[in-house]
XYZ file of C-alpha atoms in Angstrom:
787
model
C 84.222 -4.990 -24.364
C 80.578 -4.609 -24.853
C 78.690 -7.190 -25.237
C 75.296 -6.784 -26.961
C 72.375 -9.825 -27.495
C 70.898 -10.018 -30.917
C 68.192 -12.466 -30.187
C 64.686 -10.805 -30.249
C 63.320 -8.437 -32.764
C 63.919 -10.841 -35.477
C 62.439 -11.428 -38.998
C 61.955 -14.795 -40.599
C 60.619 -16.648 -43.895
C 61.237 -20.100 -44.568
C 61.212 -19.049 -48.252
C 64.968 -17.334 -49.307
C 65.643 -15.139 -52.368
C 68.300 -13.008 -52.522
C 65.677 -9.968 -52.441
C 65.448 -10.227 -48.868
C 68.917 -9.461 -48.160
C 68.529 -6.135 -49.476
C 68.786 -3.059 -47.472
C 65.050 -2.546 -48.439
C 63.141 -4.885 -48.240
C 58.769 -5.645 -48.368
C 57.605 -8.694 -47.489
C 55.936 -10.775 -45.714
C 57.482 -12.163 -42.444
C 56.937 -13.669 -38.701
C 58.546 -11.979 -35.734
C 60.226 -14.458 -33.404
C 62.823 -14.512 -30.541
C 66.416 -16.491 -30.818
C 66.246 -19.459 -30.289
C 64.379 -20.061 -32.934
C 63.028 -23.768 -34.827
C 61.936 -23.146 -38.508
C 58.589 -24.821 -37.738
C 56.911 -26.687 -34.591
C 56.308 -30.053 -35.546
C 54.700 -32.841 -34.011
C 55.669 -35.102 -31.107
C 55.890 -37.982 -33.741
C 54.983 -39.621 -36.797
C 55.675 -36.566 -38.888
C 58.192 -36.490 -41.905
C 61.874 -34.422 -41.742
C 60.694 -32.364 -45.147
C 58.566 -29.914 -42.491
C 61.850 -28.704 -40.913
C 64.594 -28.859 -44.414
C 64.113 -25.178 -45.850
C 66.534 -22.645 -47.339
C 65.127 -20.134 -44.711
C 65.578 -16.305 -44.274
C 66.285 -14.595 -40.941
C 66.617 -10.561 -41.104
C 67.143 -7.954 -38.738
C 68.190 -4.326 -38.153
C 70.157 -2.349 -35.796
C 71.711 1.368 -35.292
C 75.173 2.126 -35.730
C 76.115 3.850 -32.692
C 78.067 7.093 -31.900
C 80.631 5.401 -29.250
C 81.239 2.505 -31.843
C 83.282 5.113 -34.090
C 87.159 3.773 -34.163
C 86.376 0.115 -32.954
C 85.670 -2.883 -34.222
C 82.065 -4.612 -34.541
C 82.193 -8.722 -34.208
C 79.178 -10.345 -35.006
C 78.865 -14.033 -33.312
C 76.387 -17.035 -33.985
C 76.862 -19.344 -31.665
C 74.800 -22.238 -33.700
C 72.765 -22.197 -36.793
C 71.410 -25.602 -38.645
C 73.133 -25.866 -40.787
C 74.730 -24.181 -43.610
C 74.457 -20.383 -43.057
C 75.260 -17.284 -45.228
C 75.179 -13.915 -43.742
C 74.051 -10.798 -45.894
C 74.977 -7.249 -44.296
C 74.489 -4.280 -45.808
C 73.003 -6.117 -48.629
C 76.352 -7.751 -49.048
C 77.155 -11.345 -48.413
C 79.986 -11.397 -46.206
C 80.505 -15.086 -45.008
C 79.685 -18.495 -45.117
C 79.773 -21.416 -42.678
C 79.010 -24.980 -43.254
C 78.204 -26.182 -39.161
C 75.071 -26.673 -37.937
C 77.171 -26.832 -34.336
C 79.967 -24.536 -34.175
C 79.763 -20.869 -33.739
C 81.411 -18.500 -36.134
C 82.701 -14.845 -35.912
C 82.507 -12.049 -38.804
C 84.408 -8.606 -38.147
C 81.124 -6.596 -39.800
C 83.392 -2.901 -39.149
C 84.770 -2.798 -42.689
C 80.675 -2.962 -43.997
C 79.063 -0.983 -40.666
C 76.719 2.338 -42.365
C 77.390 5.579 -40.699
C 76.676 6.227 -36.646
C 72.807 7.146 -36.007
C 72.201 4.443 -39.396
C 70.032 1.471 -39.642
C 72.327 -1.756 -40.251
C 70.748 -4.568 -41.956
C 71.716 -8.748 -40.788
C 70.401 -10.965 -43.095
C 71.614 -14.653 -42.122
C 70.552 -17.439 -44.842
C 69.955 -20.941 -42.903
C 69.815 -23.985 -45.143
C 68.707 -27.144 -43.538
C 68.471 -29.037 -46.112
C 69.344 -32.522 -45.662
C 70.977 -32.829 -48.783
C 74.244 -30.452 -47.910
C 77.775 -31.426 -48.760
C 79.026 -31.249 -45.125
C 78.843 -33.448 -41.994
C 76.739 -34.956 -40.827
C 74.817 -35.504 -44.081
C 75.732 -37.919 -47.109
C 73.648 -40.853 -46.211
C 71.631 -41.628 -43.311
C 71.664 -39.591 -40.011
C 70.267 -41.343 -37.033
C 68.790 -38.254 -35.504
C 66.632 -35.832 -36.287
C 69.485 -32.925 -37.237
C 66.044 -29.652 -37.375
C 66.952 -26.303 -38.943
C 66.772 -22.571 -37.382
C 69.307 -20.336 -35.540
C 68.900 -21.958 -32.075
C 71.528 -20.608 -30.189
C 72.508 -17.111 -28.804
C 73.439 -14.335 -31.531
C 75.439 -11.376 -30.537
C 77.532 -8.637 -30.986
C 81.182 -7.561 -29.349
C 82.106 -3.646 -29.929
C 85.524 -3.867 -28.913
C 88.793 -1.808 -29.151
C 90.943 -2.041 -32.488
C 93.336 -4.298 -31.144
C 91.930 -6.472 -29.057
C 92.196 -10.075 -27.203
C 90.724 -12.831 -29.851
C 91.714 -15.706 -27.363
C 92.808 -17.136 -24.001
C 93.883 -20.538 -23.347
C 94.534 -21.525 -19.579
C 96.710 -24.883 -19.435
C 97.108 -26.239 -15.772
C 99.216 -28.597 -14.033
C 98.571 -29.567 -10.451
C 97.725 -25.719 -9.204
C 99.650 -23.841 -11.389
C 98.412 -22.709 -14.754
C 100.022 -20.764 -18.399
C 97.605 -19.093 -20.687
C 98.166 -18.275 -24.357
C 96.896 -15.603 -25.466
C 96.162 -14.214 -28.922
C 96.464 -10.698 -29.871
C 93.817 -9.353 -33.072
C 94.119 -6.436 -34.982
C 97.815 -5.880 -34.536
C 100.380 -5.988 -37.303
C 102.388 -9.852 -37.762
C 105.444 -8.888 -35.356
C 104.692 -6.360 -33.638
C 102.823 -8.105 -30.488
C 105.450 -7.173 -28.378
C 104.588 -3.513 -28.310
C 101.415 -4.703 -26.153
C 101.755 -5.886 -22.482
C 98.994 -8.593 -21.170
C 98.648 -9.170 -17.493
C 96.554 -11.837 -15.742
C 95.316 -12.118 -12.282
C 93.001 -15.139 -11.122
C 89.114 -14.950 -9.422
C 87.303 -17.070 -7.742
C 83.705 -18.467 -8.000
C 82.602 -16.117 -6.209
C 84.114 -13.422 -7.784
C 86.767 -12.509 -5.244
C 90.320 -11.775 -6.604
C 92.703 -15.041 -5.397
C 95.653 -13.824 -3.396
C 99.246 -14.953 -2.687
C 98.718 -15.770 0.639
C 99.375 -19.135 1.870
C 96.386 -19.556 3.847
C 94.477 -18.891 0.030
C 95.573 -22.147 -1.358
C 94.077 -23.088 -4.941
C 91.354 -26.262 -4.807
C 91.381 -28.695 -7.457
C 88.238 -28.921 -10.007
C 86.726 -32.593 -9.052
C 83.675 -34.638 -9.371
C 83.209 -34.012 -6.087
C 84.406 -30.846 -5.296
C 83.940 -28.576 -9.162
C 85.934 -25.750 -7.795
C 86.260 -22.937 -10.860
C 88.465 -19.601 -11.296
C 88.273 -16.901 -13.648
C 91.457 -15.774 -15.107
C 91.350 -12.456 -15.999
C 93.330 -11.332 -18.922
C 94.064 -7.130 -19.744
C 95.691 -5.652 -22.747
C 97.164 -2.797 -23.195
C 99.457 -0.741 -25.208
C 103.024 1.002 -25.036
C 101.595 4.094 -22.838
C 99.469 2.051 -20.511
C 96.255 2.233 -22.047
C 93.172 -0.588 -21.298
C 92.940 -1.612 -24.808
C 91.040 -5.216 -23.462
C 90.321 -7.417 -21.188
C 88.754 -11.178 -21.207
C 87.601 -13.004 -18.490
C 87.951 -17.133 -19.048
C 86.658 -19.112 -16.547
C 88.535 -22.601 -15.787
C 89.104 -25.340 -13.701
C 92.802 -26.833 -11.738
C 92.896 -30.628 -12.737
C 94.744 -33.154 -14.080
C 93.925 -35.815 -16.477
C 95.451 -39.033 -17.443
C 94.442 -41.891 -19.643
C 95.975 -45.290 -20.481
C 95.870 -48.667 -20.295
C 94.881 -48.718 -16.801
C 92.137 -46.256 -17.088
C 91.006 -42.972 -16.844
C 92.557 -40.592 -13.734
C 91.463 -36.991 -12.409
C 93.675 -35.776 -10.465
C 95.717 -39.085 -10.068
C 92.341 -40.330 -8.840
C 90.965 -43.279 -10.942
C 87.516 -42.798 -12.397
C 85.119 -45.322 -13.491
C 83.012 -43.512 -15.672
C 79.778 -43.790 -15.900
C 77.440 -41.637 -18.158
C 75.092 -41.510 -21.117
C 74.446 -40.145 -24.605
C 72.687 -37.222 -25.045
C 71.405 -35.392 -28.374
C 70.049 -31.924 -27.701
C 66.457 -31.966 -28.491
C 63.368 -31.867 -27.107
C 59.470 -32.417 -28.912
C 57.885 -29.900 -30.713
C 60.807 -26.879 -31.622
C 64.032 -29.995 -31.828
C 67.208 -27.909 -31.270
C 65.649 -24.333 -29.864
C 65.729 -24.405 -26.229
C 67.367 -21.433 -24.603
C 69.861 -21.323 -21.695
C 68.086 -22.675 -18.120
C 66.727 -25.461 -20.464
C 70.408 -26.418 -21.818
C 71.520 -26.528 -18.103
C 68.666 -28.578 -17.155
C 69.653 -31.433 -18.812
C 73.158 -31.049 -16.989
C 71.505 -31.293 -13.590
C 69.171 -34.293 -14.881
C 71.920 -36.084 -15.636
C 74.298 -35.490 -12.568
C 71.465 -35.073 -9.657
C 68.551 -37.325 -11.243
C 70.999 -40.640 -13.068
C 73.116 -39.805 -10.226
C 76.064 -40.403 -13.097
C 79.519 -38.737 -13.048
C 79.511 -38.376 -17.536
C 77.949 -37.961 -20.574
C 78.841 -37.655 -24.586
C 77.780 -34.961 -26.585
C 76.379 -36.801 -29.451
C 77.191 -36.727 -32.623
C 78.007 -33.094 -32.166
C 79.150 -30.105 -30.173
C 76.171 -29.142 -27.580
C 75.516 -25.630 -25.889
C 78.052 -23.576 -23.723
C 75.302 -22.915 -21.885
C 75.326 -27.003 -21.566
C 78.704 -27.416 -20.672
C 79.344 -24.246 -18.686
C 76.323 -26.712 -16.431
C 78.702 -29.725 -16.180
C 81.573 -27.230 -15.373
C 79.547 -26.086 -12.655
C 78.659 -29.354 -11.301
C 81.024 -31.937 -11.736
C 79.870 -33.914 -15.060
C 82.938 -35.636 -17.765
C 81.682 -34.443 -20.821
C 83.102 -36.652 -23.852
C 82.684 -33.902 -26.884
C 82.820 -34.711 -30.730
C 82.608 -33.379 -34.178
C 79.426 -33.766 -35.935
C 78.693 -36.736 -38.112
C 77.297 -40.812 -38.299
C 79.031 -43.187 -39.986
C 79.385 -41.581 -43.423
C 82.690 -39.964 -44.508
C 82.085 -37.573 -47.658
C 83.907 -36.082 -50.714
C 87.602 -33.835 -50.197
C 85.628 -30.766 -49.054
C 83.108 -33.111 -46.809
C 86.514 -33.699 -44.837
C 87.664 -30.422 -45.022
C 84.904 -29.022 -43.694
C 85.261 -31.900 -40.871
C 88.685 -30.990 -40.422
C 87.956 -27.153 -39.448
C 85.001 -29.116 -37.297
C 88.014 -30.397 -35.089
C 89.932 -27.011 -34.870
C 86.681 -24.831 -34.352
C 85.634 -27.752 -31.554
C 88.476 -27.736 -29.502
C 89.369 -23.807 -29.955
C 85.842 -22.986 -28.637
C 85.578 -25.807 -26.235
C 88.783 -25.398 -24.435
C 88.884 -23.767 -21.593
C 86.087 -26.400 -19.925
C 87.583 -28.169 -17.194
C 84.731 -31.052 -18.034
C 85.873 -32.154 -20.669
C 87.835 -35.035 -20.726
C 88.761 -36.271 -24.465
C 87.506 -35.166 -27.977
C 85.973 -37.214 -30.481
C 87.965 -36.552 -33.797
C 85.920 -39.658 -35.725
C 83.131 -39.633 -37.403
C 81.157 -41.998 -35.256
C 81.059 -45.685 -36.466
C 82.511 -44.480 -39.257
C 84.922 -47.010 -41.709
C 88.549 -46.090 -41.165
C 89.963 -43.802 -43.213
C 93.687 -43.490 -42.258
C 94.590 -40.108 -44.097
C 91.569 -38.159 -42.876
C 91.989 -39.015 -39.255
C 95.936 -38.777 -39.374
C 95.091 -34.524 -39.593
C 91.790 -34.540 -37.353
C 94.072 -36.061 -34.933
C 96.581 -34.064 -35.806
C 94.364 -30.781 -36.006
C 93.153 -31.701 -32.274
C 96.914 -31.907 -30.342
C 98.091 -29.190 -31.992
C 95.207 -26.780 -30.894
C 95.137 -28.349 -27.041
C 98.014 -31.269 -25.844
C 96.149 -31.440 -22.652
C 93.216 -33.739 -23.799
C 93.281 -37.214 -25.058
C 91.802 -37.898 -28.600
C 89.009 -40.460 -29.310
C 86.922 -41.696 -32.225
C 83.689 -43.772 -31.554
C 83.868 -46.946 -34.071
C 81.765 -50.275 -33.950
C 84.742 -51.460 -35.170
C 86.770 -54.200 -33.264
C 90.263 -54.464 -34.327
C 90.590 -51.094 -35.367
C 93.189 -48.847 -36.716
C 93.515 -46.779 -33.596
C 95.243 -43.188 -34.568
C 93.938 -41.715 -31.608
C 95.102 -41.965 -28.203
C 91.878 -43.617 -26.460
C 90.199 -46.749 -28.390
C 86.843 -46.103 -27.984
C 84.187 -48.657 -29.038
C 80.719 -48.885 -29.464
C 79.194 -52.350 -27.297
C 76.732 -54.039 -28.563
C 77.375 -57.708 -28.281
C 74.811 -57.698 -24.925
C 71.267 -59.294 -26.208
C 70.325 -60.771 -22.792
C 71.648 -63.911 -21.584
C 75.194 -63.084 -22.314
C 77.691 -61.471 -20.709
C 77.166 -57.474 -20.610
C 80.329 -56.793 -22.194
C 83.391 -57.769 -24.295
C 86.271 -58.256 -23.004
C 89.048 -55.157 -23.919
C 90.923 -58.113 -25.397
C 88.039 -59.238 -28.120
C 87.966 -55.619 -29.222
C 91.472 -54.141 -29.383
C 95.218 -54.929 -28.426
C 96.085 -51.748 -27.935
C 98.242 -51.259 -24.876
C 96.334 -47.591 -25.034
C 93.177 -46.715 -22.958
C 90.115 -48.040 -23.638
C 86.416 -47.296 -23.127
C 82.891 -47.879 -24.434
C 81.001 -45.137 -26.288
C 77.532 -46.555 -26.519
C 75.898 -49.967 -25.721
C 72.063 -51.167 -25.233
C 70.006 -48.722 -27.678
C 68.231 -49.932 -30.647
C 69.410 -53.571 -29.149
C 66.209 -53.609 -26.689
C 64.245 -50.431 -27.828
C 61.757 -49.924 -24.819
C 58.564 -47.767 -24.525
C 56.665 -46.098 -21.520
C 54.303 -47.769 -22.407
C 55.431 -51.350 -22.979
C 53.938 -53.735 -20.918
C 55.201 -54.616 -17.464
C 58.181 -57.330 -18.380
C 59.654 -55.525 -21.392
C 60.298 -52.230 -19.208
C 61.193 -54.603 -15.968
C 64.223 -56.521 -18.819
C 64.968 -53.484 -20.552
C 65.956 -51.800 -17.455
C 67.632 -55.209 -16.028
C 69.611 -54.680 -19.586
C 71.040 -51.182 -18.060
C 71.946 -53.100 -14.615
C 73.936 -56.310 -16.657
C 76.058 -53.575 -18.465
C 76.954 -50.848 -15.898
C 77.671 -54.620 -13.394
C 79.752 -56.035 -16.089
C 81.824 -53.010 -16.872
C 82.262 -52.184 -12.946
C 83.474 -55.870 -12.812
C 86.416 -55.255 -15.722
C 89.781 -53.339 -14.713
C 90.770 -53.405 -18.443
C 88.078 -50.815 -19.544
C 87.695 -47.837 -18.403
C 84.126 -47.244 -17.993
C 80.949 -46.239 -20.236
C 78.581 -44.475 -21.629
C 75.301 -46.029 -22.695
C 72.491 -45.616 -25.049
C 70.828 -42.741 -24.136
C 70.039 -40.362 -21.762
C 66.227 -39.581 -23.622
C 64.373 -40.630 -26.770
C 64.613 -38.904 -29.729
C 63.109 -37.874 -33.277
C 64.650 -39.921 -35.888
C 64.478 -40.469 -39.656
C 62.458 -43.483 -40.934
C 65.166 -45.904 -41.597
C 65.214 -46.304 -37.631
C 62.839 -45.475 -34.581
C 59.799 -47.306 -33.978
C 57.684 -45.980 -37.098
C 56.754 -43.167 -35.886
C 59.723 -41.223 -36.128
C 60.999 -42.111 -32.622
C 63.948 -43.859 -31.194
C 62.836 -45.154 -28.461
C 66.366 -46.041 -26.729
C 66.572 -43.619 -24.162
C 66.043 -44.571 -19.817
C 63.776 -41.209 -20.193
C 61.308 -40.395 -22.779
C 61.382 -37.373 -24.754
C 59.954 -34.362 -21.694
C 62.693 -36.299 -19.685
C 60.039 -38.643 -17.681
C 61.879 -41.639 -16.093
C 61.576 -44.983 -17.544
C 62.106 -47.734 -15.272
C 65.998 -48.401 -16.532
C 66.493 -44.730 -15.353
C 66.366 -46.083 -11.522
C 68.909 -48.375 -12.325
C 71.258 -45.384 -13.043
C 69.951 -43.338 -10.774
C 70.006 -45.874 -7.087
C 74.005 -46.185 -7.965
C 74.380 -42.601 -6.565
C 74.321 -41.765 -3.270
C 71.540 -40.846 -1.202
C 72.615 -37.075 -0.654
C 73.586 -36.256 -4.926
C 69.624 -38.229 -5.917
C 68.215 -38.313 -3.061
C 66.663 -41.735 -1.699
C 65.427 -43.840 -4.092
C 63.081 -46.883 -3.683
C 61.466 -48.424 -6.895
C 59.499 -51.731 -7.398
C 59.410 -53.238 -10.976
C 55.815 -54.448 -10.646
C 52.595 -53.356 -9.758
C 51.525 -56.788 -8.291
C 48.840 -57.045 -10.872
C 48.995 -60.697 -12.056
C 46.707 -60.141 -15.022
C 49.317 -58.292 -16.370
C 51.460 -61.321 -17.161
C 50.651 -64.443 -19.589
C 48.754 -67.390 -17.325
C 49.248 -64.758 -14.301
C 53.041 -65.571 -13.859
C 54.517 -62.393 -12.414
C 57.845 -63.446 -12.712
C 61.066 -62.242 -10.997
C 59.999 -58.736 -9.079
C 63.023 -56.731 -8.612
C 63.417 -54.028 -5.270
C 65.790 -50.585 -7.296
C 66.990 -49.047 -4.472
C 69.975 -46.685 -2.372
C 69.094 -47.767 1.426
C 70.796 -49.398 3.755
C 67.840 -51.724 3.372
C 64.303 -52.331 2.571
C 61.538 -53.959 4.638
C 58.718 -55.994 2.635
C 55.071 -56.383 4.545
C 52.284 -57.753 2.823
C 48.705 -56.617 4.837
C 50.810 -55.183 7.024
C 52.471 -58.712 7.479
C 56.438 -58.333 7.979
C 58.102 -61.112 5.354
C 61.627 -59.856 4.879
C 64.049 -56.760 4.550
C 66.236 -56.276 2.283
C 70.270 -55.669 1.884
C 72.184 -54.915 -1.138
C 73.958 -57.835 -0.339
C 71.103 -59.710 -1.565
C 71.503 -58.466 -5.156
C 72.980 -60.947 -7.642
C 75.311 -57.754 -9.490
C 77.917 -57.812 -7.311
C 80.256 -55.246 -8.701
C 77.136 -52.747 -8.356
C 77.024 -50.351 -4.784
C 73.381 -51.045 -5.143
C 72.057 -53.904 -7.475
C 68.562 -54.673 -8.407
C 67.830 -57.125 -5.557
C 64.973 -60.280 -6.374
C 61.980 -60.567 -3.987
C 62.604 -63.897 -3.261
C 59.684 -64.230 -0.669
C 56.264 -63.065 -0.241
C 55.519 -65.469 2.426
C 57.325 -64.888 5.112
C 56.568 -66.744 8.514
C 52.949 -66.914 7.385
C 52.988 -70.712 6.154
C 53.429 -71.132 10.171
C 51.301 -69.460 11.412
C 48.385 -69.265 9.416
C 48.588 -72.023 7.241
C 49.829 -74.504 10.115
C 53.088 -76.027 8.657
C 55.847 -77.122 10.015
C 58.828 -74.685 10.418
C 61.300 -77.592 9.181
C 58.711 -77.532 5.677
C 58.055 -73.944 5.239
C 60.833 -73.220 3.108
C 60.475 -76.693 0.822
C 56.878 -74.997 -0.015
C 57.386 -71.540 -0.495
C 60.282 -72.476 -3.445
C 57.934 -74.844 -4.674
C 55.007 -72.391 -4.723
C 57.651 -68.791 -5.845
C 58.410 -71.784 -9.086
C 54.660 -71.966 -10.311
C 55.293 -67.927 -9.840
C 58.155 -67.734 -11.966
C 57.448 -70.689 -13.904
C 54.022 -71.992 -14.470
C 52.692 -75.496 -13.773
C 53.454 -76.778 -17.489
C 57.090 -75.559 -17.687
C 58.433 -75.966 -13.747
C 62.353 -77.706 -13.553
C 62.567 -80.851 -13.597
C 64.905 -80.664 -10.273
C 61.675 -78.457 -9.323
C 58.699 -81.416 -9.960
C 61.209 -84.143 -8.135
C 61.158 -82.036 -5.128
C 57.413 -81.997 -4.980
C 56.739 -85.236 -5.621
C 59.357 -86.284 -2.470
C 56.950 -84.025 -0.191
C 53.701 -85.545 -1.860
C 55.555 -88.919 -0.783
C 55.828 -87.742 2.364
C 52.521 -86.618 3.056
C 53.918 -82.566 3.332
C 51.652 -81.545 1.007
C 49.905 -82.247 -2.298
C 48.486 -80.682 -5.343
C 45.308 -79.149 -4.386
C 47.145 -77.767 -0.855
C 50.168 -76.223 -3.455
C 47.547 -74.548 -5.284
C 45.499 -73.138 -2.559
C 48.819 -71.843 -0.957
C 49.813 -70.425 -4.336
C 46.421 -68.405 -4.531
C 46.568 -67.007 -1.425
C 50.015 -66.576 -0.920
C 51.095 -65.361 -4.551
C 48.671 -64.698 -6.774
C 45.709 -63.330 -3.990
C 43.026 -65.448 -5.847
C 39.473 -64.398 -4.119
C 40.528 -62.043 -1.426
C 39.538 -58.476 -1.463
C 42.928 -56.647 -1.556
C 46.504 -57.394 -0.839
C 48.459 -54.635 -0.267
C 52.658 -54.460 -0.559
C 54.747 -52.309 1.386
C 57.987 -51.044 0.661
C 60.093 -49.002 3.058
C 63.574 -47.909 3.069
C 65.847 -47.005 5.573
C 68.558 -45.350 5.531
C 71.403 -45.016 8.712
C 68.402 -46.678 10.825
C 65.466 -44.298 9.596
C 62.670 -44.934 7.249
C 63.588 -42.544 4.378
C 60.974 -44.225 1.684
C 57.601 -46.175 1.471
C 56.176 -47.242 -1.470
C 52.531 -48.915 -1.388
C 51.523 -51.107 -3.886
C 48.060 -52.209 -4.121
C 44.478 -51.655 -6.472
C 44.162 -48.359 -7.503
C 40.650 -46.713 -6.326
C 41.538 -43.569 -8.051
C 43.901 -41.751 -10.756
C 44.646 -38.338 -10.295
C 46.906 -36.220 -12.924
C 49.828 -34.704 -10.852
C 51.711 -31.781 -12.054
C 55.340 -31.140 -11.295
C 58.173 -28.747 -12.480
C 61.614 -28.628 -11.722
C 61.619 -24.571 -11.326
C 58.670 -22.341 -10.792
C 60.258 -19.086 -12.140
C 60.817 -18.268 -15.353
C 64.313 -16.016 -16.311
C 64.598 -13.564 -19.343
C 68.604 -12.507 -19.776
C 69.577 -12.852 -23.347
C 66.235 -14.027 -24.052
C 62.885 -15.694 -23.734
C 62.414 -18.840 -20.622
C 61.000 -21.944 -21.166
C 60.624 -24.179 -18.499
C 59.367 -28.380 -18.592
C 55.997 -29.675 -16.998
C 55.895 -33.008 -16.259
C 52.535 -34.665 -16.542
C 51.885 -38.019 -14.599
C 48.573 -40.344 -14.191
C 48.802 -41.377 -10.595
C 47.060 -43.927 -8.094
C 46.149 -42.624 -4.355
C 49.322 -43.640 -3.008
C 51.816 -41.772 -5.858
C 52.437 -44.777 -7.980
C 52.167 -43.984 -11.925
C 49.648 -45.666 -14.086
C 51.734 -46.719 -17.158
C 48.686 -47.331 -19.212
C 46.445 -44.579 -18.584
C 46.790 -43.065 -21.753
C 43.802 -40.207 -21.636
C 44.115 -36.542 -23.262
C 44.740 -33.693 -21.280
C 44.287 -30.271 -22.332
C 46.736 -27.473 -21.337
C 45.816 -23.641 -21.105
C 48.257 -20.469 -20.643
C 46.963 -17.850 -18.262
C 48.844 -14.556 -17.573
C 52.648 -13.636 -18.944
C 53.364 -17.212 -20.146
C 52.337 -18.858 -23.363
C 52.476 -23.244 -23.993
C 55.173 -24.290 -26.724
C 53.741 -27.188 -28.653
C 49.871 -28.812 -28.803
C 47.494 -27.495 -25.991
C 46.240 -31.275 -26.365
C 48.897 -34.004 -25.438
C 47.946 -37.538 -24.563
C 49.733 -39.292 -22.025
C 52.367 -42.394 -22.534
C 52.524 -45.129 -20.085
C 50.713 -42.273 -17.914
C 53.438 -39.694 -18.645
C 53.615 -36.496 -20.843
C 54.650 -32.998 -20.283
C 54.607 -29.632 -21.637
C 56.436 -26.602 -21.992
C 56.084 -22.570 -20.835
C 57.699 -19.792 -21.931
C 58.324 -16.332 -21.124
C 57.245 -13.378 -23.246
C 59.201 -10.559 -22.368
C 57.311 -8.868 -19.083
C 57.430 -9.509 -15.764
C 54.379 -10.970 -13.209
C 52.467 -13.882 -12.759
C 51.492 -16.816 -15.205
C 49.377 -20.118 -14.373
C 49.749 -23.165 -16.728
C 45.941 -24.983 -15.911
C 45.416 -28.305 -17.112
C 42.680 -30.391 -17.268
C 42.159 -34.225 -17.146
C 40.331 -36.689 -19.210
C 37.381 -36.206 -16.386
C 37.044 -32.629 -16.219
C 39.141 -32.207 -13.737
C 41.238 -28.358 -13.177
C 44.906 -28.374 -11.838
C 47.147 -25.374 -11.312
C 50.476 -24.375 -11.428
C 52.028 -21.052 -10.575
C 55.127 -19.813 -11.990
C 57.036 -15.922 -11.501
C 58.395 -14.297 -15.113
C 61.749 -12.180 -13.831
C 63.114 -9.928 -16.052
C 67.213 -10.049 -16.121
C 68.151 -8.217 -19.367
C 71.828 -8.814 -20.270
């Protein structure tokens, strides 16, 4: 079998007409490469009409002489949303899903050897289509274009169409489907299997060469090599299928992987980015999986609300990240034709993704839809028929909904601040099956990276409260929060600028404070050492200068706090009120340490009650002090220990720092007795622009590569300056170009951009000029490794 990628040298027009599908065509086209979006959008504040088009993609390729007697298969991995394929002037197929792949046999219409073929694909991205997810409002932009790979497979007339590997413990079986032979003739062909390890080395039957199970900690992968031969022993086809040995079980007591109970902690992900929507290549898809695992410390992701890139799920397989994938849809259930398409989407999803060991559940219900037993009996039956090894789920917001799936997956938006973080399972369903929270938070508390400090802190605490509550409940298998990153959406949602600010990351994948809450739940050997303090310590940020509670977010063994280099206190995870989390946020409850005794002449026995008083002033203010605190203060006043004037002076000196030249707060994180990270909070003396990228090399394989660059305004101590909203200008040098605008404004002190390879090897440089005219440079290399 030969695979030929067709991602380069396409002609594109946003205005379809039938004449453009003919073999002879003279029109004004744009030259594009795939993945491609039908339009480049602004960052925010734009209409969805920008991408709602009926477009045409056109490409020519020559029939090679060695294709004689072969079968030629065309695969389109993803085109949003209705595709009609024309080949050599003839319409040969229509595909009504923007999120699943489709494969067509071109053999019968192939031009003679040496002649050109014309492939034309009409892509309708208008949102009035009668197919999922359309029909009513949708809480995400759906974009348009051929945004995943397109390729040809050249095969013999009889070939292996599909292999499904099922595992049980360390054994496996394979279901093989042969195409191109007459029904009943399958027995005339011989199928053989052999096993390879991840490094390509054949697996032997030697007792020392044992099978390793796929797990979250050690995600071992294997490749099954399946060969097809005819009756005379001639090799007809070879197919390699990557999979993992693992057993999954879901019941009322929870989710189990290889017999080990796993508490699911994840987030939902949309497959979109600024400017280009869905159209990002392989390495950007893989990068998102790495962010979820290594920067957010998660063990699960839900591909809301549709199947996502094979590259993304491949990476989840490789790093041990569980995947909950589901069919396209958002609340609306359409007519009979619409439902038939949805059932077909279930079949396509299962067939195309079922060899991924990371996928642990099939979502076979339209997200947040009403009950429809006849419809959902069909979707469940379709999934179970094609895959008996995984449970089904169906995301709903309904309590005591009809449960036709194997797991009750529920969007629990009950938490609004002062109440418990989640509902007990018994309040939602009386099922004896498994139970999982599939969404929480999100629209209950939208948060921008440029919101005030108290809002951003509350956002982080709300995520902490939910995951703490879920961790403490044995009746809940886990939860997947809403959501990984902010995203563009329709007018009915978001903040008036067509953005849903529901993510723990911004759209560029820069972290908000809430992201650190997730990250610090994971060990440092996976996510690195985490240390963050929720406040800049600037009292003017708060009404009446009342700073309120400040939190330490860390995965360290302990954190030492200093004020102007004077030791105040050492904090450990045991100091957190989030008792179900290994590393819950810790309230800073002492800014004074021993200084009242050492500096203010206060007796040791009076130090703590006076500290309690001035801390209460910080948290509540003079006019809102609790009665109990007032009575304690009056008691100390009556005994001559203190008085209002003295308390005011102590508060000003040790809490607010009024009149002092500066106050410096230093926090030192220790792990295994060693200092691993330090944070310094002090009045900023300067603000600089910091550039960073997760990779330094762009690699072209089947198409161009893209790399993300983060831009942050930081002070001299490396602290992000959230109210620096200045513009920066971007310029590309060498063999790269910038994706999106050449001027971006910081939002919450952060922004981003993307650089793209141009098809040639060499060096590229991103030059960024800040608001003061200072240039910063980031260098990249570009490598061509064409498939």
